[in-house]
Coordinates of C-alpha atoms and ligand atoms in Angstrom, one line a residue:
X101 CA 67.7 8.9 -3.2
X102 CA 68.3 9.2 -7.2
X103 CA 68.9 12.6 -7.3
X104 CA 69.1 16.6 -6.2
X105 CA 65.6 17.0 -7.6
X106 CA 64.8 14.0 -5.5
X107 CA 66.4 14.9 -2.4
X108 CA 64.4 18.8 -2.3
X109 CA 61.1 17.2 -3.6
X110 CA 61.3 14.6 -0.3
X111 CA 62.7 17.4 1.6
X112 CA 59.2 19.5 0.6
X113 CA 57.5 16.0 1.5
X114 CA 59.1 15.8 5.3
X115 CA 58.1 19.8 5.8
X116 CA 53.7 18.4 5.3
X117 CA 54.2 15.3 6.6
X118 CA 57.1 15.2 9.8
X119 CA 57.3 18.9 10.8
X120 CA 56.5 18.1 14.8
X121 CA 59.5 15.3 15.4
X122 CA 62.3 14.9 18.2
X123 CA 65.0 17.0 16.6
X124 CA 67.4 14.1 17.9
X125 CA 65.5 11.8 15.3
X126 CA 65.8 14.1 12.4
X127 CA 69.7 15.8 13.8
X128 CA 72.0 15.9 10.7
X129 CA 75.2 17.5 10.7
X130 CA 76.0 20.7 9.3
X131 CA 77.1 19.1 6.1
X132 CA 74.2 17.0 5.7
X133 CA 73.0 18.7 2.1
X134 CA 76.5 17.7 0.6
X135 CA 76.2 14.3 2.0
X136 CA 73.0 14.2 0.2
X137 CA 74.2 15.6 -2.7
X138 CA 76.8 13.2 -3.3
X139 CA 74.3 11.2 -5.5
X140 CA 76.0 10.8 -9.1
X141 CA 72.7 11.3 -11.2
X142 CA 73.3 13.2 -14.1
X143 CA 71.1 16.5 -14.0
X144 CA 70.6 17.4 -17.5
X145 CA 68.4 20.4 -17.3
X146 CA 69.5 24.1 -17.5
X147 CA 72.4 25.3 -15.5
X148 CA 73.3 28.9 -14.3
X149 CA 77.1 29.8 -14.9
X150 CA 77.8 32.4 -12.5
X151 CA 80.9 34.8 -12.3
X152 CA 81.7 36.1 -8.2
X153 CA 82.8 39.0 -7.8
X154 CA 84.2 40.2 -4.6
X155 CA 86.3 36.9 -3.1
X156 CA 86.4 38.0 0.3
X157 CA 84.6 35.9 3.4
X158 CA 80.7 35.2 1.9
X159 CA 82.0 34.7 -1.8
X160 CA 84.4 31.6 -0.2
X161 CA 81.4 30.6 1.0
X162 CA 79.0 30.7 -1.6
X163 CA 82.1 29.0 -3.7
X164 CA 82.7 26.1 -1.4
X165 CA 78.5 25.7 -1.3
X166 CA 78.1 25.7 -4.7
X167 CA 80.5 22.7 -5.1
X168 CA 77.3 20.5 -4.3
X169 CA 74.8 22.7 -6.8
X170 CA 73.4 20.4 -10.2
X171 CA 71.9 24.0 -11.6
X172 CA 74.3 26.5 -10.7
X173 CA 77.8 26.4 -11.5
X174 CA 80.5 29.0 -10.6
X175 CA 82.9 29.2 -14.3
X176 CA 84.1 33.1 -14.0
X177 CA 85.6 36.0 -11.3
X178 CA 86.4 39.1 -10.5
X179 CA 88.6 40.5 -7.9
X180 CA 91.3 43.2 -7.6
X181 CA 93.4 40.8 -5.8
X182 CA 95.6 39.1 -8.4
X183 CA 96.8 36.1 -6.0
X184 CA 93.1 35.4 -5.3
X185 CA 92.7 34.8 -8.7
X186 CA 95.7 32.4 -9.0
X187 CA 94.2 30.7 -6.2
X188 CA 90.6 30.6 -7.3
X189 CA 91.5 29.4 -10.6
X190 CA 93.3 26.2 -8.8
X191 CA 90.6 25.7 -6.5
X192 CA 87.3 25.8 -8.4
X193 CA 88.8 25.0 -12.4
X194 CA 88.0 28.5 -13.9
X195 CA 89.6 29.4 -17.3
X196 CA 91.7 32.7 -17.4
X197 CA 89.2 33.9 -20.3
X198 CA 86.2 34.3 -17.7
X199 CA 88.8 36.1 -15.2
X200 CA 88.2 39.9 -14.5
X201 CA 88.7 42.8 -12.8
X202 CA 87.1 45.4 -11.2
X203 CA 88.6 48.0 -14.4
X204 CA 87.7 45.3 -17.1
X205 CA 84.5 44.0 -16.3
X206 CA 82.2 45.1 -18.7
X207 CA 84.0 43.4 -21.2
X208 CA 81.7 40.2 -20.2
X209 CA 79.3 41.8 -22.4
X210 CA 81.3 39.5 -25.1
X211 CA 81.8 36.5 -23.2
X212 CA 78.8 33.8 -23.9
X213 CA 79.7 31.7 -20.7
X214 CA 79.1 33.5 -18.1
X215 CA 74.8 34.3 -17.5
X216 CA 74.8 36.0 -14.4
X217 CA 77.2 37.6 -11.6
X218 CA 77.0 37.6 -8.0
X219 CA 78.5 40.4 -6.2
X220 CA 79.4 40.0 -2.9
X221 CA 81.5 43.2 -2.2
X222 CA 80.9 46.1 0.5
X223 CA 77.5 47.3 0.6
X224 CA 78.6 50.8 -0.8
X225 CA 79.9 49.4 -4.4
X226 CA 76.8 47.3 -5.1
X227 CA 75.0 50.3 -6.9
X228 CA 78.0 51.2 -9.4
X229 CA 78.7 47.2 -10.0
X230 CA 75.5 46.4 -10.3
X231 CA 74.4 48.8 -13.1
X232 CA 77.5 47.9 -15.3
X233 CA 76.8 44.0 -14.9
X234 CA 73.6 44.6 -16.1
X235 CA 74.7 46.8 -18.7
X236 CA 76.8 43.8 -19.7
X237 CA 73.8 42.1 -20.0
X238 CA 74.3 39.7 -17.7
X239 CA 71.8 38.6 -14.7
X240 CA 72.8 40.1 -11.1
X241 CA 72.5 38.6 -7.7
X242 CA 73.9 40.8 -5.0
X243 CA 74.7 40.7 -1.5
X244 CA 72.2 42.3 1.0
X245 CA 72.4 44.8 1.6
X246 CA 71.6 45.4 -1.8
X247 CA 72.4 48.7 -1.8
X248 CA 72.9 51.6 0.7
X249 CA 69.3 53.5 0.6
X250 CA 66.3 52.7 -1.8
X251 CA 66.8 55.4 -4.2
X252 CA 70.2 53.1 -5.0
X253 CA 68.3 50.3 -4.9
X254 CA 65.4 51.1 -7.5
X255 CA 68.0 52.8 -9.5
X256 CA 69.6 49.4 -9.6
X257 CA 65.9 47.7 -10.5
X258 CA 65.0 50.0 -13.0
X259 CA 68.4 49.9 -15.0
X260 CA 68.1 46.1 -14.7
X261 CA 64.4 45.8 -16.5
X262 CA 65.8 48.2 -19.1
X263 CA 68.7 45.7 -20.0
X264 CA 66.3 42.6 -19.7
X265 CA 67.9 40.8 -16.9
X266 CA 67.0 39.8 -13.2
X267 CA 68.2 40.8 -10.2
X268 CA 67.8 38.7 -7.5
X269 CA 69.2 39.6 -3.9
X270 CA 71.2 37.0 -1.6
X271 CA 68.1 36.4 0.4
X272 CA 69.3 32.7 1.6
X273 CA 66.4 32.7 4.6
X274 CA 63.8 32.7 1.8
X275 CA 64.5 29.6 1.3
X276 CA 65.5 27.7 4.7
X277 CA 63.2 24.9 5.6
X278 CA 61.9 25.8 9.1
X279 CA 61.2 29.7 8.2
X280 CA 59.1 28.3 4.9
X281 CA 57.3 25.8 7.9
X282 CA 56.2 29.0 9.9
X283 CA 55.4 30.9 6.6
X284 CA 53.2 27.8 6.0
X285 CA 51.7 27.6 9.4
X286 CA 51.0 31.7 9.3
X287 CA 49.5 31.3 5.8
X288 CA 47.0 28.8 6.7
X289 CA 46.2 30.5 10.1
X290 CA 47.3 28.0 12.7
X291 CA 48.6 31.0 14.9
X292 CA 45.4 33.0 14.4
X293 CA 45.5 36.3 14.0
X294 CA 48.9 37.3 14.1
X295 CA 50.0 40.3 17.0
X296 CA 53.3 40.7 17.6
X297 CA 57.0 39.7 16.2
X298 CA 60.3 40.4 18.2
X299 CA 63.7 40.3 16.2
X300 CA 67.1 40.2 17.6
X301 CA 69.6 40.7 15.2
X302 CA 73.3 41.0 16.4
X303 CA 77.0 40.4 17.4
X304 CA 80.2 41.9 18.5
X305 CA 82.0 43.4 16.1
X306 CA 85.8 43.2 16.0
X307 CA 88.9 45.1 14.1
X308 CA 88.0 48.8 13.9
X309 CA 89.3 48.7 10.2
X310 CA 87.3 47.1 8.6
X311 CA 84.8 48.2 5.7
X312 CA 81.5 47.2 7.8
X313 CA 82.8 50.6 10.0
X314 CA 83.1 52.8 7.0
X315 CA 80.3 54.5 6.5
X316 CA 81.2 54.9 2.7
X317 CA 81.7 51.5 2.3
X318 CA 79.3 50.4 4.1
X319 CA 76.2 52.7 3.9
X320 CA 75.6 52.5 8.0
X321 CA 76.9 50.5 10.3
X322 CA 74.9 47.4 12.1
X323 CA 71.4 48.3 10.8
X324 CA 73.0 47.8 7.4
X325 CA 74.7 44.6 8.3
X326 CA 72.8 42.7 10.4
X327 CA 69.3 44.5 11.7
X328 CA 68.5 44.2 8.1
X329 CA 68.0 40.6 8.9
X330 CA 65.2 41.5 11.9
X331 CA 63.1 44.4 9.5
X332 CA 63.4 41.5 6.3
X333 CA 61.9 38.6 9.3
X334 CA 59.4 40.9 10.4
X335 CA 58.5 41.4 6.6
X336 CA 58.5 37.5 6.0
X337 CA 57.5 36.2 9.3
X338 CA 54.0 38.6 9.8
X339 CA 53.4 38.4 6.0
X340 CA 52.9 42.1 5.6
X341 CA 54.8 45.5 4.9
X342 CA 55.4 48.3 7.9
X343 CA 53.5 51.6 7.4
X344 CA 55.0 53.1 10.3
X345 CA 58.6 53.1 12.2
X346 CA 60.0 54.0 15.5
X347 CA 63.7 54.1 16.4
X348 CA 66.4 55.4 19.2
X349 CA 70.0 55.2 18.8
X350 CA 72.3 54.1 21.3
X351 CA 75.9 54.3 20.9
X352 CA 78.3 53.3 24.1
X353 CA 81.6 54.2 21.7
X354 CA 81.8 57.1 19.3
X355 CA 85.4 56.8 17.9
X356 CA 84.5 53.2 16.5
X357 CA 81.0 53.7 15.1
X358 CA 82.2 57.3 13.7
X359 CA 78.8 59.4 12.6
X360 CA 76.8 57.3 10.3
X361 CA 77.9 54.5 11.5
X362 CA 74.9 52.7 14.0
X363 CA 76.3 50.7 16.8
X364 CA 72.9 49.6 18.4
X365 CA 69.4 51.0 17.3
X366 CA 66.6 49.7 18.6
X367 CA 62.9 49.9 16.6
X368 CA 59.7 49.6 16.6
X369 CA 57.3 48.5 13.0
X370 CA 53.2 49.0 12.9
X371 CA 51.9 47.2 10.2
X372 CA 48.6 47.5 8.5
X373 CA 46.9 44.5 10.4
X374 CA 47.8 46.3 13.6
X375 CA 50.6 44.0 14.4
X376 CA 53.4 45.8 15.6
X377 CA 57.4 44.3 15.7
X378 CA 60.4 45.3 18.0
X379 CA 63.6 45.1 16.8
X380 CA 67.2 45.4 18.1
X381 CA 69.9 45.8 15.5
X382 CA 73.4 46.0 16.9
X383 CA 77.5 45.7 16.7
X384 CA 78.4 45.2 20.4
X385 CA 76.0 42.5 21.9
X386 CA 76.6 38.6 21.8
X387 CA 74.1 36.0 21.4
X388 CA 70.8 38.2 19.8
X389 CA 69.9 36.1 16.7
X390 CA 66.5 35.2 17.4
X391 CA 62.9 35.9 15.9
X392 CA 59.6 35.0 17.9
X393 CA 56.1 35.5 16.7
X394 CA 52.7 34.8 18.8
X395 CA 49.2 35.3 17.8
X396 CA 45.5 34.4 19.4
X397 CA 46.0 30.7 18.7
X398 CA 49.8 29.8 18.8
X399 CA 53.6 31.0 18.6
X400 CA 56.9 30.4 16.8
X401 CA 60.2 30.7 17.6
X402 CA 63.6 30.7 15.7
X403 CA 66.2 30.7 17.8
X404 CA 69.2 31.0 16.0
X405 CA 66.7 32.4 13.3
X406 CA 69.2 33.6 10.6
X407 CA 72.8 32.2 11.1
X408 CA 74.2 30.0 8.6
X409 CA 72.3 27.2 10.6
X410 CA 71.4 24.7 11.7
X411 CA 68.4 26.9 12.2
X412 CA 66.5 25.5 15.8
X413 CA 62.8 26.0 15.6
X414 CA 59.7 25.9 17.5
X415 CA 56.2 26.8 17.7
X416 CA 53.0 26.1 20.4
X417 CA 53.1 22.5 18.8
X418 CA 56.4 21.5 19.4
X419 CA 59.9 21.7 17.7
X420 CA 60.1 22.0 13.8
X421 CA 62.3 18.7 12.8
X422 CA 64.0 19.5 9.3
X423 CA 67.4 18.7 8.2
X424 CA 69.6 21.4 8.3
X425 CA 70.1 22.4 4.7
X426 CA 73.8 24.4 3.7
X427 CA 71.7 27.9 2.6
X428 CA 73.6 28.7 0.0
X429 CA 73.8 25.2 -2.0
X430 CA 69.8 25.6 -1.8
X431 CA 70.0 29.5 -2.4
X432 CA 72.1 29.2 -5.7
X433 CA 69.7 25.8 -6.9
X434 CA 66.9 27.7 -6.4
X435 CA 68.2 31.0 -7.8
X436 CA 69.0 29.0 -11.1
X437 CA 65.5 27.8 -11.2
X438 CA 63.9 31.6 -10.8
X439 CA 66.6 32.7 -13.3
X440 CA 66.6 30.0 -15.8
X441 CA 62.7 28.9 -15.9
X442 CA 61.2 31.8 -14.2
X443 CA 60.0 29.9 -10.8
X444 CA 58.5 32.1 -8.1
X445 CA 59.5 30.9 -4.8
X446 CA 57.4 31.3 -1.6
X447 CA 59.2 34.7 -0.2
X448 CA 60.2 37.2 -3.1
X449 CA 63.9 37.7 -3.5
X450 CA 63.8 40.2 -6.6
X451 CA 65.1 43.7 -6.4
X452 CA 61.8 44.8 -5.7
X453 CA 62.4 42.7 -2.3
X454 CA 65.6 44.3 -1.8
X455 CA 64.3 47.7 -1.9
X456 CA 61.7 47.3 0.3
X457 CA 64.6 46.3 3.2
X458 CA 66.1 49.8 2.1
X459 CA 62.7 51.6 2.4
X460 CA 62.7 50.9 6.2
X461 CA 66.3 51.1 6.8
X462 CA 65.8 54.9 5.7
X463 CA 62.7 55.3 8.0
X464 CA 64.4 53.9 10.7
X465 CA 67.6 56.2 10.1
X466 CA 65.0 59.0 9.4
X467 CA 63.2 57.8 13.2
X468 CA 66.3 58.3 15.3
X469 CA 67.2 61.3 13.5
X470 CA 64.0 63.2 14.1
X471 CA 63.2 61.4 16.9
X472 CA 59.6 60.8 16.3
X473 CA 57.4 58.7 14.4
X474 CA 57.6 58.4 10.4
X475 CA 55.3 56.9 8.2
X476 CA 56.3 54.5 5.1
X477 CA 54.2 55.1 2.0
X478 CA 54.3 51.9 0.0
Ligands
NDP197 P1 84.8 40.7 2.9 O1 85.4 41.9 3.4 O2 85.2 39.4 3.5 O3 84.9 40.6 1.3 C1 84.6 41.6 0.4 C2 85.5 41.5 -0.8 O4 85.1 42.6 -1.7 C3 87.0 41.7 -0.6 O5 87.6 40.5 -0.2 C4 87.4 42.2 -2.0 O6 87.6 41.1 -2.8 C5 86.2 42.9 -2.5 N1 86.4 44.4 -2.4 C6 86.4 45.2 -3.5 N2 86.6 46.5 -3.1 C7 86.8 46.5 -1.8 C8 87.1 47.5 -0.8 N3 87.2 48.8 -1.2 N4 87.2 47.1 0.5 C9 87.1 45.8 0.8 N5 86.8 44.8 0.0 C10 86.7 45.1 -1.3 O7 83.2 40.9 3.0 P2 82.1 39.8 3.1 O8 82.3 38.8 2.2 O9 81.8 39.4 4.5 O10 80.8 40.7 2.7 C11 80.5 41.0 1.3 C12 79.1 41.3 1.1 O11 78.3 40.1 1.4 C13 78.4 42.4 1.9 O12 77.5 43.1 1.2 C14 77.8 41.6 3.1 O13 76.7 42.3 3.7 C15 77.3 40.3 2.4 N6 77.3 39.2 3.3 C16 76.1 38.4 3.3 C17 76.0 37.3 4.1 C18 74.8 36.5 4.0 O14 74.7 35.6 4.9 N7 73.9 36.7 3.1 C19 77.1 37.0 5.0 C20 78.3 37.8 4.9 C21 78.3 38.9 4.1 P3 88.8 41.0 -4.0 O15 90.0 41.1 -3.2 O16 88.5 39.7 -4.7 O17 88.6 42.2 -4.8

């Protein structure tokens, strides 16, 4: 294989041509994309440099993963931590002129290297750092949640069309082969017509501390977190928008999920087509990561459906064989091509997207508060 390009064109190749294989023939390990991308061919077209900001857990991640990227390149940071930045400048070559903080950051208005910034802080700062990085001029991807209610989030939109830049969201299952095989499949109607998706979004969460159970910080608690993964699968997995929500709370311990903070909420979507989703978003169950869809003529399942992979798939023909793919080497590639050349990928993953996630999350807030039905105007 001669190159990246190469490697995702044959990739798009294997997802028509081989999607019904023996896993075992097709099994890769989880750092299969790197191996792949060990291929020395120059790539000489347009690359995103791309400050982080926020080097806690995912922004490690997203460093380490970009390691194997051709269009996107991480060159600039910013953190409050001063020894993160020592160490982040050893480990991934940046230059102390495209090191910031969280006070100083809007000086990258003047620096010409840096073209976009990823923010992968708590949920609750996104808003705030989002504006100024666009006011910067800069583009902006940001962590989902993207903000902490859509009136944040379309704030963040608008203020990024008025400075002329994008504003993508980390969306990383947009883009994972075996979700883009049952988008596929949907789209050309091999399920029929489509009834009913189930999402199971969730995990144990542990030290009470943290930001993720500070309300401020982090806007909610699970829904926020992780049951925004089963309302964004509903979304991509039926194809449609919800125009109605259902929700009841549950909450086993009150002094760690404080008020405002959602330990397990379980809901209910009615979309437009007549489908209808259930949904369980929560901090204190194990082993719920799982989406399953069924129509007239056929099923899918993703089971796990949205962990950092490999992704396991099937459907009413038999188990979807694609190499697991590190999400986000392919997320940051693929965001440097929307970015750079203005490519529309399959799934949105614009602010727009984004916002739509928050929409629901404040229905479904709304739902458990008022205990009944409410209807989403789109
Ligand atoms: P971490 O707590 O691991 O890291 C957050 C970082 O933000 C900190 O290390 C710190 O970096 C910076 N920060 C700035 N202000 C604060 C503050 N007041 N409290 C805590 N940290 C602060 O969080 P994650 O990396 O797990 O999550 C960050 C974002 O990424 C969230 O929005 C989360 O939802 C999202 N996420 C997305 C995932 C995905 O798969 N798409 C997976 C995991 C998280 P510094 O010291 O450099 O300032």
């Amino acid at each position: 294989m001669k190159s990246r390009r190469d490697f995702l064109q044959k990739l798009t190749a294997s997802m028509v041509t081989l999607p019904f294989m023996p896993l075992d023939s097709l099994a890769a390990p989880a750092d299969n994309l790197q191996l792949e991308h060990a291929d020395e061919t120059p790539y000489a077209g347009p690359v995103l440099r791309v400050a982080l900001m926020g080097l806690g857990g995912y922004a490690n991640r997203v460093a380490d993963a970009m390691r194997a990227c051709k269009k996107a390149k991480l060159v600039g940071l910013v953190t409050g931590t001063p020894a993160k930045k020592n160490d982040w400048q050893t480990r991934f070559y940046i230059p102390e002129k495209n090191c910031y903080n969280y006070s100083d950051f809007d000086k990258m208005a003047n620096n010409p290297d840096i073209d976009a910034v990823y923010v992968t802080t708590p949920n609750g700062l996104h808003h705030d750092q989002v504006i100024r990085v666009a006011n910067a001029g800069k583009h902006v991807i940001c962590e989902k949640p993207m903000a902490i209610n859509a009136k944040e989030g379309q704030e963040m939109v608008d203020i990024c069309k008025k400075k002329n830049v994008k504003l993508l969201v980390g969306y990383r299952m947009h883009l994972e082969p075996k979700t883009l095989e049952i988008i596929r499949m949907r789209k050309a109607g091999e399920f029929g017509k489509v009834q009913f998706f189930q999402g199971l979004s969730g995990f144990t969460i542990g030290d009470p501390t943290q930001w993720r159970l500070n309300k401020q910080l982090a806007g909610g608690g699970a829904m926020m977190d992780i049951g925004i993964y089963s309302i964004n699968g509903a979304r991509y997995m039926l194809g449609e928008d919800p125009i109605w929500v259902t929700a009841q709370e549950t909450k086993t311990n009150p002094v760690k999920f404080a008020v405002g903070v959602d330990e397990t909420i379980q809901f209910q979507l009615g979309f437009p087509s007549g489908a209808v989703a259930s949904c369980l978003s929560t901090y204190n169950m194990n082993f719920l990561d799982r989406f399953f869809l069924t129509g007239e003529k056929g099923f899918a399942e993703l089971n796990p459906s949205t962990g950092y992979g490999p992704i396991m798939g099937r459907t009413h023909k038999g188990e979807l064989a694609f190499r697991h793919v590190t999400h986000q080497t392919v997320q940051m590639e693929e965001f440097s091509d929307i970015i750079l050349n203005g490519k529309q990928p399959t799934v949105p993953v614009d602010g727009e997207e984004g916002v739509k996630d928050l929409k629901i999350i404040d229905a479904i807030y709304q739902a458990v508060k008022e205990g009944k039905k409410v209807n989403i105007k789109w």
